[in-house]
PDB file of C-alpha atoms in Angstrom:
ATOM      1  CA  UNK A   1     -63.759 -93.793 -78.867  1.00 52.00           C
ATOM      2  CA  UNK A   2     -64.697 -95.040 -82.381  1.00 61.00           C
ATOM      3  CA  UNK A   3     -65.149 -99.077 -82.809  1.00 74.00           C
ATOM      4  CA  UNK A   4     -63.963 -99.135 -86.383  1.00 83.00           C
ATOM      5  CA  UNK A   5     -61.436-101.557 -87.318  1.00 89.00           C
ATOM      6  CA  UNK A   6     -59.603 -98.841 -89.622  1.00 92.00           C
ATOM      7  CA  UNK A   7     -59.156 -96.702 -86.875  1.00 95.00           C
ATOM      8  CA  UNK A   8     -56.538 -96.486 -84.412  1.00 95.00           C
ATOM      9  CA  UNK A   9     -54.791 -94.551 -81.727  1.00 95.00           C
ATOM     10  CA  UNK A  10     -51.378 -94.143 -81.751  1.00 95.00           C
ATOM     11  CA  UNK A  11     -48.446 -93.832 -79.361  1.00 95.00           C
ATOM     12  CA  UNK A  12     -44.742 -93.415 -79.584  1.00 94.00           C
ATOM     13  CA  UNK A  13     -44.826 -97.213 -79.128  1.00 94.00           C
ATOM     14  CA  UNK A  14     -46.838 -98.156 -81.979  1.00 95.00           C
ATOM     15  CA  UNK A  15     -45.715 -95.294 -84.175  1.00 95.00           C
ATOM     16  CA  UNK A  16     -43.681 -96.965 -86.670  1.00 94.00           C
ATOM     17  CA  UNK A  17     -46.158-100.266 -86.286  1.00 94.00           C
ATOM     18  CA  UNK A  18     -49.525 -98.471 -86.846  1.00 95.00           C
ATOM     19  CA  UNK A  19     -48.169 -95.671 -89.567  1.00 95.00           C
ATOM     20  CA  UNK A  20     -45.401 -96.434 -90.940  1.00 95.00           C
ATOM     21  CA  UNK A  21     -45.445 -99.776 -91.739  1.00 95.00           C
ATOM     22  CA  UNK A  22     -49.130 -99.695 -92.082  1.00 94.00           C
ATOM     23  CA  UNK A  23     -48.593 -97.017 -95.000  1.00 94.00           C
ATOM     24  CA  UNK A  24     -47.024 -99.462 -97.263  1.00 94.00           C
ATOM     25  CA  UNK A  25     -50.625-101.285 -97.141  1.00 91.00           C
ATOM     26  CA  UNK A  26     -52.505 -98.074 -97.848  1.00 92.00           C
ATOM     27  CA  UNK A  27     -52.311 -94.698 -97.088  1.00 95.00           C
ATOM     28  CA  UNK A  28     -52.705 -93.922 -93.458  1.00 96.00           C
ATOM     29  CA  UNK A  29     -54.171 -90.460 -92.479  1.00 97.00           C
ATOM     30  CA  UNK A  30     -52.591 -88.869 -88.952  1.00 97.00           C
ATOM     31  CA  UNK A  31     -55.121 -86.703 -86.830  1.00 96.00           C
ATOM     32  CA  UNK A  32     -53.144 -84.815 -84.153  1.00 96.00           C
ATOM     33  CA  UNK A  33     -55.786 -83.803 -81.625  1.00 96.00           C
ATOM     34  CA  UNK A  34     -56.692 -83.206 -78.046  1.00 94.00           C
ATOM     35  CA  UNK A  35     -60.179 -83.463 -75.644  1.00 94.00           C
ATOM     36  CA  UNK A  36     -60.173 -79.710 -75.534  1.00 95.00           C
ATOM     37  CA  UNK A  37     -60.451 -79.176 -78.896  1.00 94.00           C
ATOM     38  CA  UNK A  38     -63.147 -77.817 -80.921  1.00 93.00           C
ATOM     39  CA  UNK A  39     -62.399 -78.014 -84.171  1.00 93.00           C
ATOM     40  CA  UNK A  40     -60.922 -81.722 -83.260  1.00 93.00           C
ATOM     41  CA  UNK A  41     -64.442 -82.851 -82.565  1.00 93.00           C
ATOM     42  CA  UNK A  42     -66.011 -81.133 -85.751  1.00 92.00           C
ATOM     43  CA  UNK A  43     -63.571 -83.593 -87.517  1.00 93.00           C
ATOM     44  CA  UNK A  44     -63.991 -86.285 -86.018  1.00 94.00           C
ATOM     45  CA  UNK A  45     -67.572 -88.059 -87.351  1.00 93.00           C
ATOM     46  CA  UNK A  46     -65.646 -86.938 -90.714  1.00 93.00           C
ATOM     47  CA  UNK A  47     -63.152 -89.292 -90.116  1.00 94.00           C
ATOM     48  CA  UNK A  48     -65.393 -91.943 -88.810  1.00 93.00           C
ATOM     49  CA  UNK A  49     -67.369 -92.100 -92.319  1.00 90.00           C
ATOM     50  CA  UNK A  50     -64.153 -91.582 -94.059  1.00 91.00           C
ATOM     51  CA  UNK A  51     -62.813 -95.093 -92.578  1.00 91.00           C
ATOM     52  CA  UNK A  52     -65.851 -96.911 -93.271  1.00 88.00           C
ATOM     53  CA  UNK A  53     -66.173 -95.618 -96.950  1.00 83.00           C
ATOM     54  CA  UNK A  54     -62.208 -96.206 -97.931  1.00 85.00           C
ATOM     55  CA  UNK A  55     -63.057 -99.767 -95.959  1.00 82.00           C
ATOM     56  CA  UNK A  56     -59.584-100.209 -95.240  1.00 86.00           C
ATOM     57  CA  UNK A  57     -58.401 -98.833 -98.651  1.00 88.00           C
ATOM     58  CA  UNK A  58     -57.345 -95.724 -95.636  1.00 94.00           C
ATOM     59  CA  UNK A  59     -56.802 -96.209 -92.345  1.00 95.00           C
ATOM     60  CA  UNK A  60     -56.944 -93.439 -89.645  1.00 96.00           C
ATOM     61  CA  UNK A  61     -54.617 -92.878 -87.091  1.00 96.00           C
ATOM     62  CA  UNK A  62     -55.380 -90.652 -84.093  1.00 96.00           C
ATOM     63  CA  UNK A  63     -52.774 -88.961 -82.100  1.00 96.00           C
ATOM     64  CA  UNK A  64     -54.257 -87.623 -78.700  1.00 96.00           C
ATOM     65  CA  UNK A  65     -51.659 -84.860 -78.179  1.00 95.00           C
ATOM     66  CA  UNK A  66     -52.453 -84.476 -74.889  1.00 94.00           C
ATOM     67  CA  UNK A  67     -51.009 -87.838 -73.949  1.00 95.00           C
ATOM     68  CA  UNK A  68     -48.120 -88.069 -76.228  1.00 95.00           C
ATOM     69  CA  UNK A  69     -46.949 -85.050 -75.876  1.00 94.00           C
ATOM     70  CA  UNK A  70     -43.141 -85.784 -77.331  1.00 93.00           C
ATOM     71  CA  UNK A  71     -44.796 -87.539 -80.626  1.00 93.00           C
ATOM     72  CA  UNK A  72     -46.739 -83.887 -80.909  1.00 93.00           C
ATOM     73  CA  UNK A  73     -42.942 -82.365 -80.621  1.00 93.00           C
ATOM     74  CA  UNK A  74     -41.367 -84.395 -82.399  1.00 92.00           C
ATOM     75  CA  UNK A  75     -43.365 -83.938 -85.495  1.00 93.00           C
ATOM     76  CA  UNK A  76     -43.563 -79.835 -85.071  1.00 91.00           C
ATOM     77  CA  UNK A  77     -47.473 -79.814 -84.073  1.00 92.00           C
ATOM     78  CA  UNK A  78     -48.107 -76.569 -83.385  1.00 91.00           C
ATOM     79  CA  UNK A  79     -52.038 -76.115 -83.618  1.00 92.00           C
ATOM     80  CA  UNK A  80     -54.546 -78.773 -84.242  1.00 95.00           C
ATOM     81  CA  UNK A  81     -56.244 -80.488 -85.756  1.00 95.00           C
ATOM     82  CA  UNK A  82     -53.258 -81.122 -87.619  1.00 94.00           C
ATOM     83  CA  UNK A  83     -53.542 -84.048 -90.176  1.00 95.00           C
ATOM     84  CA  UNK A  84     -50.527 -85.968 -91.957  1.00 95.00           C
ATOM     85  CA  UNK A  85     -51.098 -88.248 -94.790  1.00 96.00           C
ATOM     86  CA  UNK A  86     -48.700 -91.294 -95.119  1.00 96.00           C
ATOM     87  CA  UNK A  87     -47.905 -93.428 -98.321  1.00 95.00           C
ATOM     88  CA  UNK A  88     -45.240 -95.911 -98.947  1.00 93.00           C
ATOM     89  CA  UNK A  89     -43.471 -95.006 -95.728  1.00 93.00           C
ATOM     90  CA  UNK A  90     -43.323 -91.169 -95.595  1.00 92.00           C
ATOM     91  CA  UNK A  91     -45.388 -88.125 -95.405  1.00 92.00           C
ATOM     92  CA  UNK A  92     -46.853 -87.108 -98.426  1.00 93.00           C
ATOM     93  CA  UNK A  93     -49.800 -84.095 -97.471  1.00 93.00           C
ATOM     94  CA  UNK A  94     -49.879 -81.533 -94.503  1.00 93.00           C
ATOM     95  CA  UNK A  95     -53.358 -80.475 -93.658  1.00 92.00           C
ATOM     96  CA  UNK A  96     -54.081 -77.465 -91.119  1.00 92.00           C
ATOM     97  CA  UNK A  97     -57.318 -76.878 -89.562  1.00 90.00           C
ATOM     98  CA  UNK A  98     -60.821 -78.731 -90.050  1.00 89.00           C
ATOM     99  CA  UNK A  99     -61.445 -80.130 -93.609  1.00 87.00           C
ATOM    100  CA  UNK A 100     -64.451 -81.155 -95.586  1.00 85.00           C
ATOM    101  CA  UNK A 101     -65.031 -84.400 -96.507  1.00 85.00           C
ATOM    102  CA  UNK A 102     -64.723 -83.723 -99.950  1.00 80.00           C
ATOM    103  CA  UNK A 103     -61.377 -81.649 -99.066  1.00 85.00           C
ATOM    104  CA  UNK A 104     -60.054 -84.969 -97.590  1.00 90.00           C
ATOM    105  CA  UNK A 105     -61.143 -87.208-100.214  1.00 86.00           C
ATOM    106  CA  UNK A 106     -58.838 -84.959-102.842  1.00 82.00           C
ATOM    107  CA  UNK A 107     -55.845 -85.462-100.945  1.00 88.00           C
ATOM    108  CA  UNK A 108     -56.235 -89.169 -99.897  1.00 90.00           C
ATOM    109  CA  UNK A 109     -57.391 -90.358-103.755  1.00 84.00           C
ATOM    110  CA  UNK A 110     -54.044 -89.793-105.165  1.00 85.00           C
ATOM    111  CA  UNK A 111     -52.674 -92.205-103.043  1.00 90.00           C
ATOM    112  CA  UNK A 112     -55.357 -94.907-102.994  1.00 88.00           C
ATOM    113  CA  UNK A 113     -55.211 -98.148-105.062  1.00 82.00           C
ATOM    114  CA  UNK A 114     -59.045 -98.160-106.986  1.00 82.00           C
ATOM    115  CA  UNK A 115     -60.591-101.046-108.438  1.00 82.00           C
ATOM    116  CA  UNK A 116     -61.147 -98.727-111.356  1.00 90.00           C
ATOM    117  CA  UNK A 117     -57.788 -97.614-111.892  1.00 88.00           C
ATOM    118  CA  UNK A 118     -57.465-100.585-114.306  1.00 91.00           C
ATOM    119  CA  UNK A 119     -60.259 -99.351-117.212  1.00 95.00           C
ATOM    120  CA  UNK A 120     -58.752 -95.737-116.853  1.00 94.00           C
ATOM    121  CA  UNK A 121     -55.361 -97.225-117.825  1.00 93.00           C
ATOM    122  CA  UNK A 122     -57.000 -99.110-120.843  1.00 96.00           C
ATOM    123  CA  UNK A 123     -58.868 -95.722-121.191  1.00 96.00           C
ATOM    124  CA  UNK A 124     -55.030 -93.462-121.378  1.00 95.00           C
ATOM    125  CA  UNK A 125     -53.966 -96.592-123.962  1.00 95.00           C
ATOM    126  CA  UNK A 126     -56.700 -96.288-125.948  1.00 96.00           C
ATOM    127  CA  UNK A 127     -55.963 -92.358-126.218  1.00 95.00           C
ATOM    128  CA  UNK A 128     -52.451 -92.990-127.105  1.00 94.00           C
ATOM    129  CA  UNK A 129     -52.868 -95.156-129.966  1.00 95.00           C
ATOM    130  CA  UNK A 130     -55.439 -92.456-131.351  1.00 94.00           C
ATOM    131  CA  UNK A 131     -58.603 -94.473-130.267  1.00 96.00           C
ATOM    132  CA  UNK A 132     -59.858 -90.939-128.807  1.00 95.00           C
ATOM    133  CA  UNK A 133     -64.014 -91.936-128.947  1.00 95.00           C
ATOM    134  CA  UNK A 134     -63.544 -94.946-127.253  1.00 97.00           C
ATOM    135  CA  UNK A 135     -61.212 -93.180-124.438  1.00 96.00           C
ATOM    136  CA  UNK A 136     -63.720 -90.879-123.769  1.00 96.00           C
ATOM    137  CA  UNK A 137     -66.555 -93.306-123.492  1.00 97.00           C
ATOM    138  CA  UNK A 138     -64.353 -95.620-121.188  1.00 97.00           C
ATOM    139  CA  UNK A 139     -63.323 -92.821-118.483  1.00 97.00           C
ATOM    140  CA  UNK A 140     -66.717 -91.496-118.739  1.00 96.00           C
ATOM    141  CA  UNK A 141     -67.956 -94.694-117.598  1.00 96.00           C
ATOM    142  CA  UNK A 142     -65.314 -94.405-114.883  1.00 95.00           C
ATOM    143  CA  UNK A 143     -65.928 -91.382-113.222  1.00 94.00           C
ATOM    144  CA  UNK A 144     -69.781 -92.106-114.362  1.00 94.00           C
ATOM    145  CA  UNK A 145     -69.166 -95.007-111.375  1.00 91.00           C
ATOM    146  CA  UNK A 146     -66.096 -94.207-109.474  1.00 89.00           C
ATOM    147  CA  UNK A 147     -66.817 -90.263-109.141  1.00 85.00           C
ATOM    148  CA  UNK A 148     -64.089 -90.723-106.255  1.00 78.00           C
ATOM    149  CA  UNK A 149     -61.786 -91.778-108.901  1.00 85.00           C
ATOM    150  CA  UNK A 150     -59.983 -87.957-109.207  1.00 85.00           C
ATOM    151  CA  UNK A 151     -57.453 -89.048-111.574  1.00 87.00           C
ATOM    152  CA  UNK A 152     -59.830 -90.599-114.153  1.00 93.00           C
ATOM    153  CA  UNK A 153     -62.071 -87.166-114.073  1.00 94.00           C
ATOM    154  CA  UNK A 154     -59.059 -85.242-114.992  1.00 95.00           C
ATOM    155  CA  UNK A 155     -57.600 -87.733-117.338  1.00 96.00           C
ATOM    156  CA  UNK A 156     -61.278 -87.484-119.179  1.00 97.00           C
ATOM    157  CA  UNK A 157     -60.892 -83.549-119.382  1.00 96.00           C
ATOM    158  CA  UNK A 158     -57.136 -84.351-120.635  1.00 94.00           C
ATOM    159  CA  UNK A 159     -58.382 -85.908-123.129  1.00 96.00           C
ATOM    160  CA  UNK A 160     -60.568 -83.875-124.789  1.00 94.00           C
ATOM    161  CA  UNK A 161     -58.611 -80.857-124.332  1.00 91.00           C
ATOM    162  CA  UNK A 162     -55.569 -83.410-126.343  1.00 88.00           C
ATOM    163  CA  UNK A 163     -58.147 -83.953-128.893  1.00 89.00           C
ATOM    164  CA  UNK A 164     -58.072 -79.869-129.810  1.00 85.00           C
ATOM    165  CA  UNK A 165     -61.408 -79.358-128.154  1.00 87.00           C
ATOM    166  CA  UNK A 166     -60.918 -76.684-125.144  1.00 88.00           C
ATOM    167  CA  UNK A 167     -64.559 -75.603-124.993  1.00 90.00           C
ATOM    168  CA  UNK A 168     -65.633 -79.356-124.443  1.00 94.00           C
ATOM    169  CA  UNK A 169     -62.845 -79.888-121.452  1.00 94.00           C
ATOM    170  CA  UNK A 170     -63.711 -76.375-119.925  1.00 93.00           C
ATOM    171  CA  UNK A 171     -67.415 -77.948-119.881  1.00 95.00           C
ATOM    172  CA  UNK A 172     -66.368 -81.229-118.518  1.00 95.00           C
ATOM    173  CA  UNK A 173     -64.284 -79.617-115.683  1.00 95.00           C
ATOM    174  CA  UNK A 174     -66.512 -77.091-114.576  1.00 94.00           C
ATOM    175  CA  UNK A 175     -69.200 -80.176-114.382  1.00 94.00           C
ATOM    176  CA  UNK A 176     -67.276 -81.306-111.379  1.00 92.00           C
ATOM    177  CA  UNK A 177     -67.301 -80.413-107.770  1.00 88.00           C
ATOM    178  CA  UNK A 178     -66.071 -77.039-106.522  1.00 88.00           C
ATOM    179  CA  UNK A 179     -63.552 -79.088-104.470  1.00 80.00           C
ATOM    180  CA  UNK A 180     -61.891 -80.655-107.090  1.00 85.00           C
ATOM    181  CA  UNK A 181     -61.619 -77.945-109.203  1.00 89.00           C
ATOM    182  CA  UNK A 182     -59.673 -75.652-106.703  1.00 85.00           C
ATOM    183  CA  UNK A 183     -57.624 -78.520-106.295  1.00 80.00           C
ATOM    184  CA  UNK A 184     -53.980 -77.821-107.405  1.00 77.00           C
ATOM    185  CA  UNK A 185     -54.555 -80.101-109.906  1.00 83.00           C
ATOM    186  CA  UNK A 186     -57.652 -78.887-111.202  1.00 88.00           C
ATOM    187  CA  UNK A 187     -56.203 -75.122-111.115  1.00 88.00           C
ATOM    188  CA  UNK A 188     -53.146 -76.475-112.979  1.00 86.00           C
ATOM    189  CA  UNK A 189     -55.733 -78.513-115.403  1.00 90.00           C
ATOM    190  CA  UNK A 190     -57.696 -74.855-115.505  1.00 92.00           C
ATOM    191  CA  UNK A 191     -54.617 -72.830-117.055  1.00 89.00           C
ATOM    192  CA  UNK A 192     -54.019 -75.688-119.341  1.00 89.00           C
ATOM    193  CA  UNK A 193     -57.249 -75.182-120.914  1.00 91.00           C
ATOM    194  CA  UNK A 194     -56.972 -71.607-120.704  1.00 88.00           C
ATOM    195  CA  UNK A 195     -53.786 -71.350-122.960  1.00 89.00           C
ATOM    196  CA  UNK A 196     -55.775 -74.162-125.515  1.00 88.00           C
ATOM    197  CA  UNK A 197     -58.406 -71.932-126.155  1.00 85.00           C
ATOM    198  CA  UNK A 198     -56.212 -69.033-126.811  1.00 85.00           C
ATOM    199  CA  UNK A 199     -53.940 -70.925-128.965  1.00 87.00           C
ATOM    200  CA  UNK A 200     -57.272 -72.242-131.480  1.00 82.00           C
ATOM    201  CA  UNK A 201     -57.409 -69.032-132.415  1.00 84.00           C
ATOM    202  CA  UNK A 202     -53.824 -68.175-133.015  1.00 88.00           C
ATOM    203  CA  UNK A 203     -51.759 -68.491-136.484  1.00 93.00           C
ATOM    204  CA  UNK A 204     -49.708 -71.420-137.324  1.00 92.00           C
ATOM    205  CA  UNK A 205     -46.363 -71.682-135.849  1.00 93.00           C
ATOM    206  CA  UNK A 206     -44.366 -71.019-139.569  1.00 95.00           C
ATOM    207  CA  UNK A 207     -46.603 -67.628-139.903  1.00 96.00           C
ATOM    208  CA  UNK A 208     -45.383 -66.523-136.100  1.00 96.00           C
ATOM    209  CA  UNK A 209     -42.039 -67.048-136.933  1.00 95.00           C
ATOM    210  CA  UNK A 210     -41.910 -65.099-140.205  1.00 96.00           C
ATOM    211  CA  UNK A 211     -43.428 -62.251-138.515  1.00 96.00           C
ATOM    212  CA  UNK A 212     -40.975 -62.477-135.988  1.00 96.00           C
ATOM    213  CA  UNK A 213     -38.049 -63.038-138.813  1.00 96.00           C
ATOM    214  CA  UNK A 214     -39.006 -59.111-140.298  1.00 96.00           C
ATOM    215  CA  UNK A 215     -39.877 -58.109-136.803  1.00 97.00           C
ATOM    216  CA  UNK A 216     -38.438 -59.586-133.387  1.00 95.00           C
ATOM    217  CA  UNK A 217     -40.255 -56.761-131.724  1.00 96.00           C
ATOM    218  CA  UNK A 218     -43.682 -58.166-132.851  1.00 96.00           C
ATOM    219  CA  UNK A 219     -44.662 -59.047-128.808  1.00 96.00           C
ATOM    220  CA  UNK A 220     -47.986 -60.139-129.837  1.00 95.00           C
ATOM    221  CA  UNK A 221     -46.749 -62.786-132.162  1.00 95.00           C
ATOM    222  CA  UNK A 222     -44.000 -63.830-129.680  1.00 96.00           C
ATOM    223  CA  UNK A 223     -47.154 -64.127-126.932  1.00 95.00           C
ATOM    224  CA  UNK A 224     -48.826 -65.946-129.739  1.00 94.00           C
ATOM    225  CA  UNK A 225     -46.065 -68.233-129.990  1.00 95.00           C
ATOM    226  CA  UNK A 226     -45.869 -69.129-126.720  1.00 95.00           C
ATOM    227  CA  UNK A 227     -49.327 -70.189-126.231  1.00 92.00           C
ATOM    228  CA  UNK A 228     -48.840 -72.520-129.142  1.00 92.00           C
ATOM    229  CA  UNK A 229     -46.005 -73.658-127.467  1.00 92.00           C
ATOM    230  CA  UNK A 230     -47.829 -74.178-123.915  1.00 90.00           C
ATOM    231  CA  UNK A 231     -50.818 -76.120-126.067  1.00 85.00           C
ATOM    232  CA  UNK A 232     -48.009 -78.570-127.846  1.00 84.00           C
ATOM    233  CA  UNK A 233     -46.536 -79.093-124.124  1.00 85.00           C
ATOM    234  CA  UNK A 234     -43.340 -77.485-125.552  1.00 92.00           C
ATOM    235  CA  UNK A 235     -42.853 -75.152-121.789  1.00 93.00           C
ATOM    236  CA  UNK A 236     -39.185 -74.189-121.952  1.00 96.00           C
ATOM    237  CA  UNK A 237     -39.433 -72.999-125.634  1.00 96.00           C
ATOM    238  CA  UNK A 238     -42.919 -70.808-124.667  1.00 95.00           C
ATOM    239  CA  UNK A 239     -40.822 -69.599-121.176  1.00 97.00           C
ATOM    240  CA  UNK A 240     -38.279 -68.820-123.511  1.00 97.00           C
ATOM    241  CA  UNK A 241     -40.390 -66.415-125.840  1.00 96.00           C
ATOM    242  CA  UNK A 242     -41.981 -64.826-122.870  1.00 96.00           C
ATOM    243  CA  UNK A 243     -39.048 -64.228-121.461  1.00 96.00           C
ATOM    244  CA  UNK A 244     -37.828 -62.143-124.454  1.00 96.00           C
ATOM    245  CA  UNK A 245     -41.067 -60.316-124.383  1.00 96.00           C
ATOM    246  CA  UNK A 246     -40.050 -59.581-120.940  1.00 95.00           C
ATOM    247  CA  UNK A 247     -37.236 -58.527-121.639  1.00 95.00           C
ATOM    248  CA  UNK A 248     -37.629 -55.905-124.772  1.00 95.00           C
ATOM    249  CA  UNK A 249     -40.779 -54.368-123.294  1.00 95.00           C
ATOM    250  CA  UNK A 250     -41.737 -55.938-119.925  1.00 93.00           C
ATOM    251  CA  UNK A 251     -45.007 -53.663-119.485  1.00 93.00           C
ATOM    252  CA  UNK A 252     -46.558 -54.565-122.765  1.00 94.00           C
ATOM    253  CA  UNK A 253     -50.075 -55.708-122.365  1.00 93.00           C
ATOM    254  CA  UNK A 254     -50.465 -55.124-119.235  1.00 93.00           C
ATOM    255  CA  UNK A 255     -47.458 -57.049-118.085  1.00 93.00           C
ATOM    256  CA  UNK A 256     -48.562 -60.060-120.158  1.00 93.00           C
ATOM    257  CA  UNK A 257     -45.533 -62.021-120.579  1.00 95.00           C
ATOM    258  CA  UNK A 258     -45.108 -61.986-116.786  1.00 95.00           C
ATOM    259  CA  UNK A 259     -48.416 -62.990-116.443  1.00 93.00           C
ATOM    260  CA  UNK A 260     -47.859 -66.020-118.719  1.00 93.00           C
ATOM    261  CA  UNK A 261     -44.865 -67.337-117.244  1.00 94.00           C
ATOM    262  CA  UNK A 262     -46.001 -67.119-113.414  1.00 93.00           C
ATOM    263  CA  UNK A 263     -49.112 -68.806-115.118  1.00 90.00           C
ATOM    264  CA  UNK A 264     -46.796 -71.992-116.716  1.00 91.00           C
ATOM    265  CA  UNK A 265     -44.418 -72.017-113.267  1.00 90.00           C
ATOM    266  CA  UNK A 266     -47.788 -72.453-111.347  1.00 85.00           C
ATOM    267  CA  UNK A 267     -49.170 -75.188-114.003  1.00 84.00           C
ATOM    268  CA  UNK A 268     -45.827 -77.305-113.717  1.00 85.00           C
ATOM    269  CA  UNK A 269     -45.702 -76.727-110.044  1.00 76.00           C
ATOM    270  CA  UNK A 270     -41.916 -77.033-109.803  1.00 75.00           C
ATOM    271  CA  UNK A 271     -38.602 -78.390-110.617  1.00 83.00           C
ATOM    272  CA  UNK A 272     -35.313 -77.242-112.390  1.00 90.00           C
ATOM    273  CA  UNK A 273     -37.163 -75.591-115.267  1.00 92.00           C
ATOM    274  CA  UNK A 274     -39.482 -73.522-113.313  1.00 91.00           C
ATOM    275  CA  UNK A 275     -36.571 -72.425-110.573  1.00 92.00           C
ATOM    276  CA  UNK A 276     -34.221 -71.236-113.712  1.00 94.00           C
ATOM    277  CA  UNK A 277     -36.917 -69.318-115.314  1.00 96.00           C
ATOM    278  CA  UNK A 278     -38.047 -67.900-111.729  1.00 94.00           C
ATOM    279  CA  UNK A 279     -34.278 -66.502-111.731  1.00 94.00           C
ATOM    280  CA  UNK A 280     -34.324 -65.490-115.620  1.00 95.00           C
ATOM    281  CA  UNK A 281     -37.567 -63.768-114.414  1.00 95.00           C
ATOM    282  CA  UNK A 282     -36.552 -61.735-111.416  1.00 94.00           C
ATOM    283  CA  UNK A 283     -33.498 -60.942-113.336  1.00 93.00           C
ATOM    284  CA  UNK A 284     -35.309 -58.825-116.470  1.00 93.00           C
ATOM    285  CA  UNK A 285     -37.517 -57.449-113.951  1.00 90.00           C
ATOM    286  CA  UNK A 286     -34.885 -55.861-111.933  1.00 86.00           C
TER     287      UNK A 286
END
């Protein structure tokens, strides 16, 4: 039984007490797990140094499932170790299975409240008003002393990669741990960078659409388009390009305008955009 004040065990009594309430404080991390466990007990020291690093900025809460068996049913626990992640009042992250330490610290820094998240605001300010140098310094200095501080690290490759320079954010996130860059958000980041560096070396946007005015079927000037497109942020008009691509030869390039668009639906992750062009997708294709 751990002795650490930001860990405790949880019943169907304390439930709402110890998680749900508690989550409004900071983010409270669920371990459904039982005596008989393996994998449980592999976790376990993990957790231990993961409360006494957060310091209370976490809290974990242990489910023996064992014991309460109907808070195991009631939340669907079919194998363990199962871990929940709590913020503000409701489940935010599933995790299956044992985790690294680094694995867990990607999930539960989205929802923690840092010390430095106050200079990496100042930092995204400063990179607004076209202060880029000085944002760069600032979040370097950041993740330079928070390297926990996920959101900075990213913002810092952002950055750069706003500032037209691809080959300096590739740099910048392949400096960082292999954890956070198979992160969703580091994948998403990844593709980001990906279209940038393809769009550098692409014509202006008025020479794409001339070519396309004396030729819609110029497909490699539509593809060029939409990376431009993807690089200015404008999705919907380069899902829109693709999708005539698609459309008037869907094999061309190796299926490239497919390839593109499954590549912007997994950088935005979701919403009504990404389900209509899904649709508009399957559609052409069949």
């Amino acid at each position: 039984m751990s002795h650490s004040p930001y860990i405790v065990n949880v019943t169907i009594q304390n439930f709402e007490q110890e998680v749900i309430r508690r989550s409004f404080e900071a983010p409270v991390l669920v371990d459904f797990w039982a005596e008989w466990c393996g994998p449980c007990k592999m976790v376990l020291p993990i957790l231990e140094q993961l409360a006494e690093s957060y310091a209370g900025a976490v809290r974990i809460a242990k489910v023996n499932t064992e014991v309460e068996q109907q808070l195991a049913s009631q939340f669907g626990i079919r194998s363990i170790p199962t871990l929940h992640v709590y913020h503000q009042g409701r489940k935010v992250e599933e995790m299956m299975g044992a985790q690294s330490e680094a694995a867990f610290r990607a999930v539960l820094d989205k929802y923690v409240t840092r010390a430095s998240d106050a200079q990496r605001e100042q930092a995204l300010e400063m990179a607004e008003n076209g202060q880029i140098d000085a944002a760069i310094e600032l979040l370097r200095h950041v993740v330079a002393e928070d390297p926990g501080n996920h959101a900075a690290a990213f913002d810092l490759v952002r950055v750069h990669l706003g500032s037209g320079d691809a080959v300096i954010a590739q740099a910048q996130l392949e400096a960082y741990p292999i954890e956070l860059r198979n992160s969703d958000e580091g994948q998403a980041l990844a593709r980001e960078i990906r279209f940038a560096a393809v769009a550098q070396d692409a014509p202006d946007p008025a020479t794409l659409h001339a070519a396309l005015t004396t030729n819609p079927n110029d497909h490699h000037a539509r593809l060029q388009l939409a990376v431009l497109n993807v690089a200015a942020g404008q999705h919907e008009q380069a899902l829109m390009q693709l999708l005539e691509v698609l459309k008037r030869d869907p094999g061309y390039e190796d299926g490239a305008a497919q390839k593109n668009m499954v590549a912007i639906f997994d950088m935005l992750g979701g919403g009504e955009l990404v389900s209509r062009y899904r649709r508009a997708m399957f559609n052409a294709l069949h």
